Coordinates of C-alpha atoms in Angstrom, one line a residue:
M1 CA -0.1 -0.4 0.0
R2 CA 1.4 3.7 -1.1
K3 CA 2.7 5.5 2.1
G4 CA 2.2 9.2 2.9
I5 CA -1.7 8.9 1.5
L6 CA -2.8 9.5 5.5
T7 CA -0.8 10.0 8.4
I8 CA -1.1 7.5 10.5
A9 CA 1.2 8.4 13.9
A10 CA -0.8 6.1 16.2
V11 CA -0.8 2.6 13.9
G12 CA 3.0 3.7 13.7
L13 CA 3.6 3.3 17.3
L14 CA 1.2 -0.1 17.3
A15 CA 2.6 -2.0 14.4
T16 CA 6.5 -0.7 15.5
G17 CA 5.6 -1.9 19.2
G18 CA 6.7 1.3 20.0
L19 CA 3.4 1.4 22.5
T20 CA 4.1 0.1 26.1
A21 CA 2.5 -3.1 26.6
C22 CA 2.3 -4.6 30.2
S23 CA 0.0 -7.6 31.5
D24 CA -3.9 -6.4 32.5
D25 CA -4.3 -6.6 36.1
S26 CA -6.9 -4.3 35.9
G27 CA -9.1 -7.1 37.2
T28 CA -12.0 -6.4 33.8
G29 CA -12.0 -7.5 30.7
S30 CA -8.8 -10.1 30.8
T31 CA -7.9 -13.0 30.0
D32 CA -5.2 -16.2 30.6
S33 CA -2.5 -15.4 28.7
K34 CA -2.3 -19.4 27.9
K35 CA -5.0 -19.0 25.4
T36 CA -4.7 -19.3 21.6
P37 CA -5.9 -16.2 20.9
K38 CA -9.4 -16.5 19.3
I39 CA -10.9 -12.7 18.0
G40 CA -14.6 -12.4 17.8
V41 CA -16.1 -9.8 15.6
I42 CA -19.6 -8.5 15.0
L43 CA -20.0 -6.3 11.6
P44 CA -23.0 -4.3 11.3
D45 CA -24.8 -5.1 8.3
S46 CA -24.3 -4.6 4.2
K47 CA -26.3 -1.8 3.4
S48 CA -25.6 1.3 4.5
S49 CA -22.1 1.4 3.1
P50 CA -20.4 -1.8 0.8
R51 CA -17.5 -0.9 3.3
W52 CA -18.0 -3.7 6.0
E53 CA -17.8 -6.8 3.4
T54 CA -15.7 -5.6 0.7
A55 CA -13.0 -3.3 3.2
D56 CA -13.6 -4.6 6.8
R57 CA -14.3 -7.8 6.5
R58 CA -11.1 -8.7 4.4
F59 CA -8.5 -6.3 5.6
L60 CA -9.3 -8.0 9.5
E61 CA -9.1 -11.3 7.5
E62 CA -6.0 -10.7 6.1
A63 CA -4.6 -9.4 9.6
F64 CA -5.7 -12.4 11.8
K65 CA -4.3 -14.0 9.6
A66 CA -1.1 -12.8 9.0
A67 CA -1.1 -12.5 12.8
G68 CA -1.8 -16.1 13.4
V69 CA -4.9 -16.6 15.4
Q70 CA -8.2 -17.5 14.8
S71 CA -11.1 -15.5 14.1
D72 CA -14.7 -15.3 13.2
I73 CA -16.1 -12.2 11.2
Q74 CA -19.9 -12.2 11.3
N75 CA -22.6 -9.6 10.1
A76 CA -25.9 -8.6 12.2
Q77 CA -27.9 -7.0 9.2
N78 CA -28.8 -4.2 11.4
D79 CA -30.9 -6.5 13.1
K80 CA -30.3 -6.2 17.1
A81 CA -31.7 -9.5 18.1
A82 CA -28.9 -11.2 15.6
F83 CA -26.1 -9.0 16.8
Q84 CA -26.7 -10.3 20.8
T85 CA -27.4 -14.0 19.6
I86 CA -24.0 -13.4 17.2
A87 CA -22.0 -11.9 20.3
D88 CA -23.5 -14.5 22.7
Q89 CA -22.5 -17.4 20.4
M90 CA -18.9 -16.0 20.2
I91 CA -18.8 -15.7 23.9
T92 CA -19.6 -19.2 24.4
S93 CA -17.1 -20.5 21.5
G94 CA -14.5 -19.5 23.6
V95 CA -13.4 -16.1 22.0
T96 CA -10.8 -14.5 24.0
A97 CA -11.6 -10.9 22.9
L98 CA -14.6 -9.3 21.1
M99 CA -14.9 -6.3 18.7
I100 CA -17.9 -4.8 17.5
V101 CA -19.2 -2.5 15.7
N102 CA -22.7 -1.6 17.3
L103 CA -26.5 -0.6 16.3
D104 CA -27.1 1.6 18.8
S105 CA -25.6 2.0 22.2
G106 CA -27.4 0.4 24.1
T107 CA -28.0 -2.7 22.2
G108 CA -23.8 -2.8 21.9
K109 CA -23.5 -1.7 25.4
A110 CA -25.4 -4.7 27.0
V111 CA -23.1 -6.7 24.7
L112 CA -19.6 -5.3 26.1
D113 CA -20.8 -5.3 29.4
K114 CA -21.5 -9.6 29.1
A115 CA -18.8 -10.0 27.3
K116 CA -16.2 -8.2 30.5
S117 CA -18.4 -10.0 32.9
Q118 CA -17.4 -13.6 31.1
G119 CA -13.6 -12.3 31.1
V120 CA -14.0 -11.3 27.3
A121 CA -11.8 -8.8 26.1
T122 CA -13.5 -5.9 23.8
I123 CA -12.7 -3.0 21.3
D124 CA -15.2 -0.5 19.4
Y125 CA -14.6 -0.6 16.5
D126 CA -15.6 2.4 14.0
R127 CA -18.5 3.0 16.4
L128 CA -17.6 4.2 19.9
T129 CA -20.8 2.4 21.8
L130 CA -22.0 5.5 24.3
G131 CA -22.1 4.2 28.3
G132 CA -20.0 1.1 27.2
S133 CA -17.5 -1.0 28.7
A134 CA -15.1 -1.4 25.8
Q135 CA -11.2 -1.6 26.6
Y136 CA -10.4 0.3 23.5
Y137 CA -11.7 2.7 21.0
V138 CA -10.2 2.5 17.6
S139 CA -11.9 4.1 14.4
F140 CA -10.7 7.8 12.6
D141 CA -11.0 11.4 13.0
N142 CA -14.2 10.7 12.2
E143 CA -14.9 15.2 13.2
S144 CA -12.0 15.7 10.9
V145 CA -14.3 13.5 8.3
G146 CA -17.0 16.2 8.8
K147 CA -15.1 18.9 8.6
L148 CA -13.9 17.5 5.2
Q149 CA -17.4 17.1 3.6
G150 CA -17.9 20.5 5.1
E151 CA -15.0 22.2 3.2
G152 CA -15.4 19.5 0.2
L153 CA -18.6 21.4 -0.7
A154 CA -18.3 25.4 0.1
K155 CA -14.8 24.2 -2.4
C156 CA -17.5 22.9 -5.4
L157 CA -20.4 25.5 -4.1
T158 CA -17.3 28.3 -5.3
E159 CA -16.2 26.6 -8.4
K160 CA -19.6 26.6 -9.4
N161 CA -20.1 30.5 -8.8
A162 CA -22.8 29.6 -6.2
K163 CA -24.6 32.8 -4.7
N164 CA -26.0 32.8 -1.5
P165 CA -26.4 28.6 -2.4
V166 CA -29.5 26.8 -0.6
V167 CA -27.5 23.9 1.2
A168 CA -29.8 21.2 2.1
Y169 CA -28.1 17.8 5.2
L170 CA -29.0 14.0 4.7
N171 CA -27.5 13.2 8.1
G172 CA -26.7 9.6 9.2
S173 CA -28.6 7.9 11.5
P174 CA -29.4 9.1 14.5
T175 CA -28.1 5.9 16.6
D176 CA -24.7 5.8 15.3
N177 CA -22.4 8.7 17.0
N178 CA -20.1 8.6 14.4
A179 CA -23.2 9.8 12.6
T180 CA -23.2 13.1 15.6
L181 CA -19.8 13.9 14.6
F182 CA -19.4 14.3 11.5
K183 CA -22.6 16.3 11.5
A184 CA -19.8 18.9 14.2
G185 CA -17.8 18.7 11.5
Y186 CA -19.5 20.0 8.6
D187 CA -21.6 22.3 10.7
S188 CA -18.4 23.8 11.9
V189 CA -17.5 25.0 8.3
L190 CA -21.0 25.7 7.5
K191 CA -22.8 27.2 10.2
P192 CA -20.7 30.5 9.7
K193 CA -21.6 30.8 6.6
F194 CA -25.1 30.4 7.4
D195 CA -24.8 32.9 10.4
S196 CA -23.4 35.6 7.6
K197 CA -26.0 34.7 5.3
E198 CA -23.6 34.1 2.6
Y199 CA -25.4 30.5 2.5
T200 CA -28.8 29.6 3.1
K201 CA -29.3 26.9 5.5
G202 CA -32.4 24.0 3.8
P203 CA -33.6 20.8 5.3
D204 CA -31.7 19.9 7.7
D205 CA -32.7 15.5 8.1
A206 CA -31.1 12.2 9.4
V207 CA -31.5 9.0 7.6
P208 CA -32.4 6.0 9.8
G209 CA -29.8 3.1 10.0
W210 CA -28.2 4.8 7.0
D211 CA -30.6 3.8 4.2
G212 CA -30.4 4.1 0.6
P213 CA -34.4 3.8 -0.3
T214 CA -35.1 6.1 3.1
A215 CA -32.6 8.6 1.9
A216 CA -33.8 9.1 -2.2
T217 CA -37.5 9.2 -0.5
I218 CA -36.0 12.7 2.4
F219 CA -34.5 14.1 -0.6
E220 CA -37.1 13.8 -2.6
Q221 CA -38.9 15.5 -0.3
Q222 CA -36.7 18.2 1.0
L223 CA -36.7 19.3 -2.9
T224 CA -40.5 19.0 -3.4
A225 CA -40.6 21.0 0.3
T226 CA -38.2 24.4 -1.4
K227 CA -39.3 23.9 -5.1
G228 CA -36.7 23.0 -6.0
K229 CA -34.4 25.4 -4.5
I230 CA -31.6 23.4 -3.4
D231 CA -28.1 24.0 -4.2
G232 CA -26.0 21.9 -2.9
V233 CA -26.5 18.3 -0.3
L234 CA -24.3 17.7 2.2
A235 CA -24.7 13.7 2.1
A236 CA -23.5 11.9 4.9
N237 CA -21.6 9.6 3.4
D238 CA -21.9 7.8 -0.1
T239 CA -24.8 5.6 -0.2
L240 CA -26.4 8.7 1.1
G241 CA -24.8 10.7 -1.6
N242 CA -25.8 8.4 -4.1
A243 CA -30.0 8.7 -3.4
A244 CA -29.2 12.2 -4.0
I245 CA -28.0 12.7 -7.3
S246 CA -31.0 9.9 -8.2
I247 CA -33.5 12.2 -7.4
L248 CA -31.3 14.9 -8.9
K249 CA -31.1 13.0 -12.2
K250 CA -34.6 11.9 -12.2
N251 CA -35.2 16.0 -12.6
K252 CA -32.4 16.4 -14.8
I253 CA -29.9 18.6 -12.5
N254 CA -27.0 16.1 -11.8
G255 CA -23.6 17.5 -11.8
K256 CA -25.5 21.2 -11.1
V257 CA -25.6 20.2 -7.6
P258 CA -22.7 19.1 -5.7
V259 CA -23.0 16.1 -3.5
T260 CA -20.7 15.2 -0.9
G261 CA -20.2 11.4 0.5
Q262 CA -17.8 9.7 1.8
D263 CA -16.1 5.6 2.8
A264 CA -14.9 6.0 -1.2
S265 CA -16.6 3.2 -2.4
V266 CA -16.4 2.5 -6.2
E267 CA -20.5 4.3 -6.4
G268 CA -19.0 6.8 -5.2
L269 CA -15.5 7.3 -7.1
Q270 CA -17.6 6.6 -10.3
N271 CA -19.6 9.7 -9.2
I272 CA -17.5 11.7 -8.7
L273 CA -15.2 11.0 -12.0
A274 CA -18.9 11.5 -13.9
G275 CA -19.3 15.1 -12.3
D276 CA -22.7 14.3 -10.5
Q277 CA -20.5 14.0 -6.8
C278 CA -18.4 16.3 -5.9
M279 CA -16.1 14.5 -3.1
T280 CA -16.2 11.4 -0.5
V281 CA -13.9 11.1 2.4
Y282 CA -11.9 8.5 2.2
K283 CA -10.8 6.5 5.1
A284 CA -8.1 3.5 5.3
V285 CA -9.4 0.3 6.7
R286 CA -6.4 -1.8 6.2
E287 CA -5.3 0.3 8.9
E288 CA -7.7 0.6 11.1
A289 CA -8.5 -3.2 11.0
K290 CA -4.6 -3.4 11.6
A291 CA -4.8 -1.1 14.2
A292 CA -7.8 -3.2 15.7
A293 CA -6.6 -6.7 14.7
D294 CA -3.1 -5.8 17.3
L295 CA -4.9 -4.1 19.9
A296 CA -7.7 -7.3 19.9
I297 CA -4.6 -9.4 19.6
A298 CA -2.5 -8.2 22.2
L299 CA -5.6 -8.4 25.0
A300 CA -6.4 -11.8 23.9
K301 CA -2.7 -12.4 25.6
G302 CA -3.2 -10.7 28.7
E303 CA -1.8 -7.6 27.7
K304 CA -2.5 -4.0 27.1
K305 CA -1.6 -1.3 25.5
D306 CA -0.7 2.4 25.3
T307 CA -2.3 4.2 22.3
G308 CA -1.6 7.3 23.4
Q309 CA -5.1 8.9 22.1
S310 CA -8.5 8.7 24.2
V311 CA -11.9 9.9 23.4
K312 CA -14.3 11.3 26.2
D313 CA -17.6 8.9 26.9
G314 CA -19.2 10.3 29.9
D315 CA -16.6 10.5 32.6
R316 CA -14.3 8.1 30.9
D317 CA -11.8 8.6 29.0
V318 CA -11.2 5.5 26.5
P319 CA -8.0 4.8 24.8
S320 CA -8.4 5.0 21.1
V321 CA -6.3 5.0 17.7
L322 CA -7.7 7.5 15.6
L323 CA -6.5 8.0 12.2
T324 CA -6.1 11.0 9.6
P325 CA -9.2 10.9 7.1
K326 CA -8.8 12.1 3.0
A327 CA -10.4 14.4 0.8
I328 CA -11.2 12.9 -2.3
Y329 CA -11.9 15.0 -5.9
K330 CA -11.5 13.7 -9.3
D331 CA -7.7 14.7 -9.2
N332 CA -7.1 12.4 -6.8
V333 CA -9.5 9.5 -7.0
K334 CA -6.3 7.6 -8.3
D335 CA -5.0 7.5 -4.6
V336 CA -7.8 5.4 -3.8
I337 CA -7.5 2.6 -6.6
A338 CA -2.9 3.1 -6.0
D339 CA -3.8 2.4 -2.5
G340 CA -5.4 -0.6 -3.6
Y341 CA -9.5 0.0 -1.9
A342 CA -11.0 0.0 -5.0
T343 CA -9.4 -1.4 -8.1
K344 CA -9.3 0.1 -11.2
E345 CA -10.8 -2.9 -13.1
Q346 CA -14.2 -2.4 -10.3
V347 CA -14.1 1.4 -11.2
C348 CA -13.1 2.1 -14.2
T349 CA -16.0 0.1 -16.2
A350 CA -16.4 0.4 -19.4
A351 CA -19.4 3.1 -18.9
Y352 CA -16.9 5.5 -17.2
A353 CA -13.4 4.7 -18.9
K354 CA -13.4 7.5 -20.7
F355 CA -13.6 9.6 -17.2
C356 CA -10.7 7.4 -15.6
A357 CA -8.4 8.2 -18.5
E358 CA -9.4 11.8 -17.9
A359 CA -8.7 11.4 -14.3
G360 CA -5.6 10.0 -15.2
I361 CA -5.9 6.8 -13.9
S362 CA -4.5 4.0 -16.0

Protein backbone atom coordinates (compact mmCIF):
# COMPACT_ATOMS: atom_id res chain seq x y z
CA MET A 1 0.00 0.00 0.00
CA ARG A 2 1.34 3.48 -0.79
CA LYS A 3 2.75 5.25 2.20
CA GLY A 4 2.01 8.85 2.91
CA ILE A 5 -1.61 8.95 1.81
CA LEU A 6 -2.58 9.26 5.46
CA THR A 7 -0.97 10.43 8.66
CA ILE A 8 -1.12 7.34 10.83
CA ALA A 9 1.14 8.09 13.76
CA ALA A 10 -0.77 6.04 16.29
CA VAL A 11 -0.97 3.00 14.06
CA GLY A 12 2.68 3.31 13.19
CA LEU A 13 3.50 3.09 16.86
CA LEU A 14 1.28 0.05 17.21
CA ALA A 15 2.87 -1.66 14.24
CA THR A 16 6.45 -1.03 15.36
CA GLY A 17 5.84 -2.00 18.96
CA GLY A 18 6.64 1.50 20.21
CA LEU A 19 3.68 1.50 22.56
CA THR A 20 4.03 0.42 26.13
CA ALA A 21 2.83 -3.13 26.69
CA CYS A 22 2.25 -4.70 30.08
CA SER A 23 0.18 -7.41 31.66
CA ASP A 24 -3.45 -6.52 32.29
CA ASP A 25 -3.89 -6.33 36.02
CA SER A 26 -7.14 -4.38 35.90
CA GLY A 27 -9.23 -7.40 36.77
CA THR A 28 -11.77 -6.53 34.11
CA GLY A 29 -11.95 -7.95 30.64
CA SER A 30 -8.56 -9.64 31.04
CA THR A 31 -7.75 -13.04 29.58
CA ASP A 32 -5.47 -15.92 30.47
CA SER A 33 -2.15 -15.31 28.69
CA LYS A 34 -1.90 -19.07 28.01
CA LYS A 35 -5.06 -19.08 25.93
CA THR A 36 -4.78 -19.24 22.16
CA PRO A 37 -6.11 -15.94 20.80
CA LYS A 38 -9.45 -16.17 19.05
CA ILE A 39 -11.04 -12.91 17.97
CA GLY A 40 -14.75 -12.39 17.38
CA VAL A 41 -15.90 -9.49 15.20
CA ILE A 42 -19.49 -8.32 14.68
CA LEU A 43 -20.07 -6.06 11.68
CA PRO A 44 -23.28 -4.00 11.55
CA ASP A 45 -24.84 -4.58 8.11
CA SER A 46 -24.10 -4.63 4.39
CA LYS A 47 -26.54 -1.92 3.26
CA SER A 48 -25.53 1.30 5.00
CA SER A 49 -22.16 1.17 3.27
CA PRO A 50 -20.48 -1.48 1.10
CA ARG A 51 -17.28 -1.02 3.10
CA TRP A 52 -18.28 -3.45 5.85
CA GLU A 53 -18.16 -6.48 3.56
CA THR A 54 -15.86 -5.30 0.76
CA ALA A 55 -13.20 -3.67 2.94
CA ASP A 56 -13.48 -4.29 6.69
CA ARG A 57 -14.10 -8.02 6.48
CA ARG A 58 -11.31 -8.42 3.92
CA PHE A 59 -8.71 -6.39 5.81
CA LEU A 60 -9.57 -7.84 9.23
CA GLU A 61 -9.26 -11.37 7.86
CA GLU A 62 -5.96 -10.37 6.28
CA ALA A 63 -4.63 -8.94 9.57
CA PHE A 64 -5.67 -11.96 11.66
CA LYS A 65 -4.27 -14.39 9.11
CA ALA A 66 -0.95 -12.53 9.01
CA ALA A 67 -0.79 -12.75 12.82
CA GLY A 68 -1.66 -16.46 12.77
CA VAL A 69 -4.70 -16.15 15.03
CA GLN A 70 -8.21 -17.55 14.73
CA SER A 71 -11.07 -15.22 13.99
CA ASP A 72 -14.84 -15.36 13.58
CA ILE A 73 -16.29 -12.43 11.63
CA GLN A 74 -20.07 -12.18 11.32
CA ASN A 75 -22.52 -9.55 10.13
CA ALA A 76 -25.66 -8.69 12.12
CA GLN A 77 -27.42 -7.23 9.02
CA ASN A 78 -28.90 -4.39 11.09
CA ASP A 79 -30.82 -6.83 13.31
CA LYS A 80 -30.44 -6.07 17.03
CA ALA A 81 -31.62 -9.51 18.11
CA ALA A 82 -29.18 -11.17 15.70
CA PHE A 83 -26.40 -8.90 17.00
CA GLN A 84 -26.96 -10.11 20.56
CA THR A 85 -27.32 -13.74 19.46
CA ILE A 86 -24.06 -13.61 17.52
CA ALA A 87 -22.30 -12.09 20.53
CA ASP A 88 -23.65 -14.81 22.85
CA GLN A 89 -22.50 -17.52 20.44
CA MET A 90 -19.05 -16.00 20.15
CA ILE A 91 -18.64 -15.69 23.92
CA THR A 92 -19.81 -19.30 24.38
CA SER A 93 -17.41 -20.48 21.68
CA GLY A 94 -14.48 -19.12 23.66
CA VAL A 95 -13.40 -15.95 21.90
CA THR A 96 -10.66 -14.21 23.86
CA ALA A 97 -11.49 -10.76 22.49
CA LEU A 98 -14.64 -9.29 20.94
CA MET A 99 -14.71 -6.37 18.49
CA ILE A 100 -18.06 -4.79 17.69
CA VAL A 101 -19.49 -2.14 15.38
CA ASN A 102 -22.62 -1.33 17.36
CA LEU A 103 -26.07 -0.87 15.81
CA ASP A 104 -26.89 1.55 18.61
CA SER A 105 -25.32 2.28 21.97
CA GLY A 106 -27.98 0.43 23.99
CA THR A 107 -27.50 -2.89 22.20
CA GLY A 108 -23.75 -2.38 22.06
CA LYS A 109 -23.49 -1.69 25.79
CA ALA A 110 -25.43 -4.85 26.66
CA VAL A 111 -23.07 -6.96 24.54
CA LEU A 112 -19.91 -5.28 25.86
CA ASP A 113 -21.02 -5.61 29.48
CA LYS A 114 -21.83 -9.30 29.05
CA ALA A 115 -18.47 -9.95 27.42
CA LYS A 116 -16.72 -8.11 30.25
CA SER A 117 -18.59 -10.19 32.85
CA GLN A 118 -17.32 -13.33 31.11
CA GLY A 119 -13.71 -12.15 31.08
CA VAL A 120 -13.68 -11.42 27.35
CA ALA A 121 -11.67 -8.38 26.27
CA THR A 122 -13.56 -5.83 24.15
CA ILE A 123 -12.94 -3.21 21.46
CA ASP A 124 -15.29 -0.68 19.90
CA TYR A 125 -14.47 -0.77 16.20
CA ASP A 126 -15.26 2.33 14.11
CA ARG A 127 -18.23 3.41 16.30
CA LEU A 128 -17.97 4.34 19.96
CA THR A 129 -20.60 2.74 22.21
CA LEU A 130 -21.78 5.55 24.47
CA GLY A 131 -21.88 4.43 28.10
CA GLY A 132 -20.14 1.22 27.10
CA SER A 133 -17.22 -0.65 28.62
CA ALA A 134 -14.91 -1.37 25.68
CA GLN A 135 -11.25 -1.33 26.62
CA TYR A 136 -10.25 0.36 23.37
CA TYR A 137 -11.83 2.37 20.57
CA VAL A 138 -10.37 2.24 17.05
CA SER A 139 -11.73 4.57 14.41
CA PHE A 140 -10.99 7.71 12.41
CA ASP A 141 -11.09 11.29 13.59
CA ASN A 142 -14.75 11.56 12.74
CA GLU A 143 -15.14 15.28 13.34
CA SER A 144 -12.32 15.72 10.83
CA VAL A 145 -14.30 13.55 8.39
CA GLY A 146 -17.22 15.97 8.68
CA LYS A 147 -14.95 19.00 8.41
CA LEU A 148 -13.54 17.66 5.14
CA GLN A 149 -17.10 17.21 3.87
CA GLY A 150 -18.04 20.78 4.79
CA GLU A 151 -14.88 22.16 3.23
CA GLY A 152 -15.44 20.01 0.14
CA LEU A 153 -18.97 21.25 -0.38
CA ALA A 154 -17.83 24.86 0.05
CA LYS A 155 -15.05 24.31 -2.49
CA CYS A 156 -17.43 22.84 -5.06
CA LEU A 157 -20.02 25.58 -4.55
CA THR A 158 -17.29 28.19 -5.08
CA GLU A 159 -16.20 26.45 -8.28
CA LYS A 160 -19.79 26.66 -9.52
CA ASN A 161 -19.94 30.37 -8.63
CA ALA A 162 -22.99 29.70 -6.43
CA LYS A 163 -24.50 32.86 -4.92
CA ASN A 164 -26.24 32.50 -1.55
CA PRO A 165 -26.69 28.75 -2.15
CA VAL A 166 -29.33 26.75 -0.31
CA VAL A 167 -27.63 23.77 1.35
CA ALA A 168 -29.55 20.65 2.37
CA TYR A 169 -28.32 18.06 4.87
CA LEU A 170 -28.72 14.29 4.63
CA ASN A 171 -27.28 13.25 7.98
CA GLY A 172 -26.43 9.73 9.03
CA SER A 173 -28.43 7.49 11.33
CA PRO A 174 -29.51 9.11 14.64
CA THR A 175 -28.45 5.93 16.49
CA ASP A 176 -24.85 6.17 15.23
CA ASN A 177 -22.54 8.34 17.35
CA ASN A 178 -20.31 8.79 14.31
CA ALA A 179 -23.13 10.58 12.52
CA THR A 180 -23.24 13.09 15.39
CA LEU A 181 -19.48 13.63 15.07
CA PHE A 182 -19.64 14.02 11.29
CA LYS A 183 -22.36 16.66 11.68
CA ALA A 184 -20.33 18.53 14.29
CA GLY A 185 -17.48 18.61 11.79
CA TYR A 186 -19.40 19.92 8.81
CA ASP A 187 -21.43 22.31 10.95
CA SER A 188 -18.14 23.85 12.08
CA VAL A 189 -17.51 24.82 8.46
CA LEU A 190 -21.01 25.60 7.21
CA LYS A 191 -22.76 27.19 10.22
CA PRO A 192 -20.61 30.35 10.06
CA LYS A 193 -21.63 30.67 6.40
CA PHE A 194 -25.29 30.31 7.34
CA ASP A 195 -24.91 32.83 10.15
CA SER A 196 -23.27 35.38 7.84
CA LYS A 197 -25.98 34.83 5.19
CA GLU A 198 -23.32 33.72 2.70
CA TYR A 199 -25.24 30.43 2.48
CA THR A 200 -28.86 29.63 3.29
CA LYS A 201 -29.64 26.67 5.53
CA GLY A 202 -32.03 24.30 3.78
CA PRO A 203 -33.70 21.09 4.99
CA ASP A 204 -31.77 19.17 7.64
CA ASP A 205 -32.79 15.51 8.04
CA ALA A 206 -31.30 12.35 9.51
CA VAL A 207 -31.58 9.08 7.59
CA PRO A 208 -32.48 6.10 9.83
CA GLY A 209 -30.08 3.20 9.41
CA TRP A 210 -28.12 5.05 6.71
CA ASP A 211 -30.65 3.50 4.32
CA GLY A 212 -30.32 4.51 0.67
CA PRO A 213 -33.97 4.17 -0.44
CA THR A 214 -35.10 6.08 2.66
CA ALA A 215 -32.56 8.79 1.86
CA ALA A 216 -33.92 9.07 -1.70
CA THR A 217 -37.45 9.54 -0.35
CA ILE A 218 -36.29 12.15 2.16
CA PHE A 219 -34.30 14.06 -0.44
CA GLU A 220 -37.19 14.06 -2.90
CA GLN A 221 -39.34 15.56 -0.14
CA GLN A 222 -36.62 18.15 0.55
CA LEU A 223 -36.51 19.12 -3.11
CA THR A 224 -40.30 19.41 -3.24
CA ALA A 225 -40.43 21.47 -0.03
CA THR A 226 -37.90 23.97 -1.43
CA LYS A 227 -39.59 24.02 -4.87
CA GLY A 228 -36.42 22.63 -6.40
CA LYS A 229 -34.21 25.29 -4.82
CA ILE A 230 -31.37 23.20 -3.40
CA ASP A 231 -27.89 24.22 -4.55
CA GLY A 232 -25.73 21.85 -2.51
CA VAL A 233 -26.21 18.59 -0.60
CA LEU A 234 -24.16 17.64 2.42
CA ALA A 235 -24.68 13.87 2.29
CA ALA A 236 -22.95 12.10 5.15
CA ASN A 237 -21.78 9.09 3.12
CA ASP A 238 -21.70 7.76 -0.44
CA THR A 239 -24.88 5.72 0.01
CA LEU A 240 -26.83 8.83 0.98
CA GLY A 241 -25.04 10.85 -1.69
CA ASN A 242 -26.00 8.37 -4.39
CA ALA A 243 -29.60 8.49 -3.19
CA ALA A 244 -29.63 12.27 -3.64
CA ILE A 245 -27.98 11.93 -7.06
CA SER A 246 -30.70 9.49 -8.16
CA ILE A 247 -33.33 12.17 -7.46
CA LEU A 248 -31.24 14.89 -9.09
CA LYS A 249 -30.98 12.68 -12.18
CA LYS A 250 -34.73 12.19 -12.14
CA ASN A 251 -35.08 15.98 -12.22
CA LYS A 252 -32.27 16.34 -14.81
CA ILE A 253 -30.12 18.52 -12.54
CA ASN A 254 -27.42 16.01 -11.62
CA GLY A 255 -23.95 17.51 -11.96
CA LYS A 256 -25.35 20.99 -11.32
CA VAL A 257 -25.83 20.46 -7.58
CA PRO A 258 -22.68 19.49 -5.64
CA VAL A 259 -23.14 16.41 -3.43
CA THR A 260 -20.68 15.13 -0.83
CA GLY A 261 -20.05 11.61 0.42
CA GLN A 262 -17.84 9.36 2.52
CA ASP A 263 -16.25 5.89 2.30
CA ALA A 264 -14.78 6.14 -1.21
CA SER A 265 -17.10 3.38 -2.38
CA VAL A 266 -16.83 2.22 -5.99
CA GLU A 267 -20.18 3.86 -6.69
CA GLY A 268 -19.07 7.08 -5.01
CA LEU A 269 -15.81 7.18 -6.97
CA GLN A 270 -17.71 6.60 -10.21
CA ASN A 271 -20.12 9.40 -9.35
CA ILE A 272 -17.17 11.72 -8.76
CA LEU A 273 -15.52 10.75 -12.05
CA ALA A 274 -18.80 11.34 -13.91
CA GLY A 275 -19.22 14.78 -12.31
CA ASP A 276 -22.33 13.89 -10.35
CA GLN A 277 -20.66 13.92 -6.92
CA CYS A 278 -18.42 16.67 -5.59
CA MET A 279 -16.18 14.63 -3.31
CA THR A 280 -15.93 11.75 -0.88
CA VAL A 281 -13.85 11.07 2.22
CA TYR A 282 -11.42 8.16 2.03
CA LYS A 283 -10.68 6.23 5.19
CA ALA A 284 -7.89 3.67 4.91
CA VAL A 285 -9.75 0.72 6.40
CA ARG A 286 -6.70 -1.53 6.00
CA GLU A 287 -4.91 0.57 8.64
CA GLU A 288 -7.98 0.71 10.90
CA ALA A 289 -8.32 -3.07 10.72
CA LYS A 290 -4.61 -3.61 11.39
CA ALA A 291 -4.68 -1.32 14.44
CA ALA A 292 -7.75 -3.05 15.86
CA ALA A 293 -6.34 -6.51 15.18
CA ASP A 294 -3.07 -5.64 16.92
CA LEU A 295 -4.95 -4.45 20.00
CA ALA A 296 -7.30 -7.45 20.01
CA ILE A 297 -4.39 -9.87 19.82
CA ALA A 298 -2.57 -8.07 22.64
CA LEU A 299 -5.70 -8.13 24.81
CA ALA A 300 -6.18 -11.82 24.09
CA LYS A 301 -2.68 -12.37 25.48
CA GLY A 302 -3.51 -10.42 28.62
CA GLU A 303 -1.53 -7.34 27.57
CA LYS A 304 -2.45 -3.67 27.56
CA LYS A 305 -1.07 -1.10 25.14
CA ASP A 306 -0.76 2.64 25.58
CA THR A 307 -2.20 4.16 22.41
CA GLY A 308 -1.26 7.71 23.35
CA GLN A 309 -4.80 8.87 22.48
CA SER A 310 -8.18 8.76 24.17
CA VAL A 311 -11.76 9.97 23.74
CA LYS A 312 -14.23 11.01 26.41
CA ASP A 313 -17.30 8.89 27.04
CA GLY A 314 -19.03 10.59 29.93
CA ASP A 315 -16.55 10.48 32.81
CA ARG A 316 -14.52 7.72 31.18
CA ASP A 317 -11.39 8.20 29.05
CA VAL A 318 -11.37 5.44 26.44
CA PRO A 319 -7.89 4.60 25.08
CA SER A 320 -8.18 5.13 21.34
CA VAL A 321 -6.52 4.96 17.96
CA LEU A 322 -7.89 7.69 15.68
CA LEU A 323 -6.69 7.73 12.10
CA THR A 324 -6.64 10.66 9.69
CA PRO A 325 -9.11 10.75 6.76
CA LYS A 326 -8.44 12.20 3.29
CA ALA A 327 -10.66 14.23 0.96
CA ILE A 328 -11.05 12.75 -2.52
CA TYR A 329 -11.95 14.76 -5.62
CA LYS A 330 -11.80 13.82 -9.28
CA ASP A 331 -8.10 14.66 -9.53
CA ASN A 332 -7.07 12.22 -6.78
CA VAL A 333 -9.49 9.31 -7.18
CA LYS A 334 -6.38 7.50 -8.44
CA ASP A 335 -4.94 7.62 -4.90
CA VAL A 336 -7.70 5.36 -3.58
CA ILE A 337 -6.99 2.85 -6.34
CA ALA A 338 -3.24 3.07 -5.75
CA ASP A 339 -3.87 2.24 -2.09
CA GLY A 340 -5.63 -0.99 -3.07
CA TYR A 341 -8.95 0.00 -1.52
CA ALA A 342 -10.69 -0.25 -4.89
CA THR A 343 -9.35 -1.62 -8.16
CA LYS A 344 -9.22 -0.03 -11.58
CA GLU A 345 -11.33 -2.91 -12.88
CA GLN A 346 -14.06 -2.16 -10.34
CA VAL A 347 -14.13 1.58 -10.93
CA CYS A 348 -13.24 1.94 -14.61
CA THR A 349 -15.98 -0.15 -16.19
CA ALA A 350 -16.97 0.60 -19.77
CA ALA A 351 -19.31 3.43 -18.81
CA TYR A 352 -16.53 5.14 -16.84
CA ALA A 353 -13.43 4.31 -18.93
CA LYS A 354 -13.36 7.77 -20.54
CA PHE A 355 -13.69 9.50 -17.16
CA CYS A 356 -10.91 7.33 -15.70
CA ALA A 357 -8.58 8.28 -18.54
CA GLU A 358 -9.37 11.96 -17.96
CA ALA A 359 -8.55 11.52 -14.25
CA GLY A 360 -5.18 9.92 -15.01
CA ILE A 361 -6.16 6.42 -13.95
CA SER A 362 -4.15 4.09 -16.15
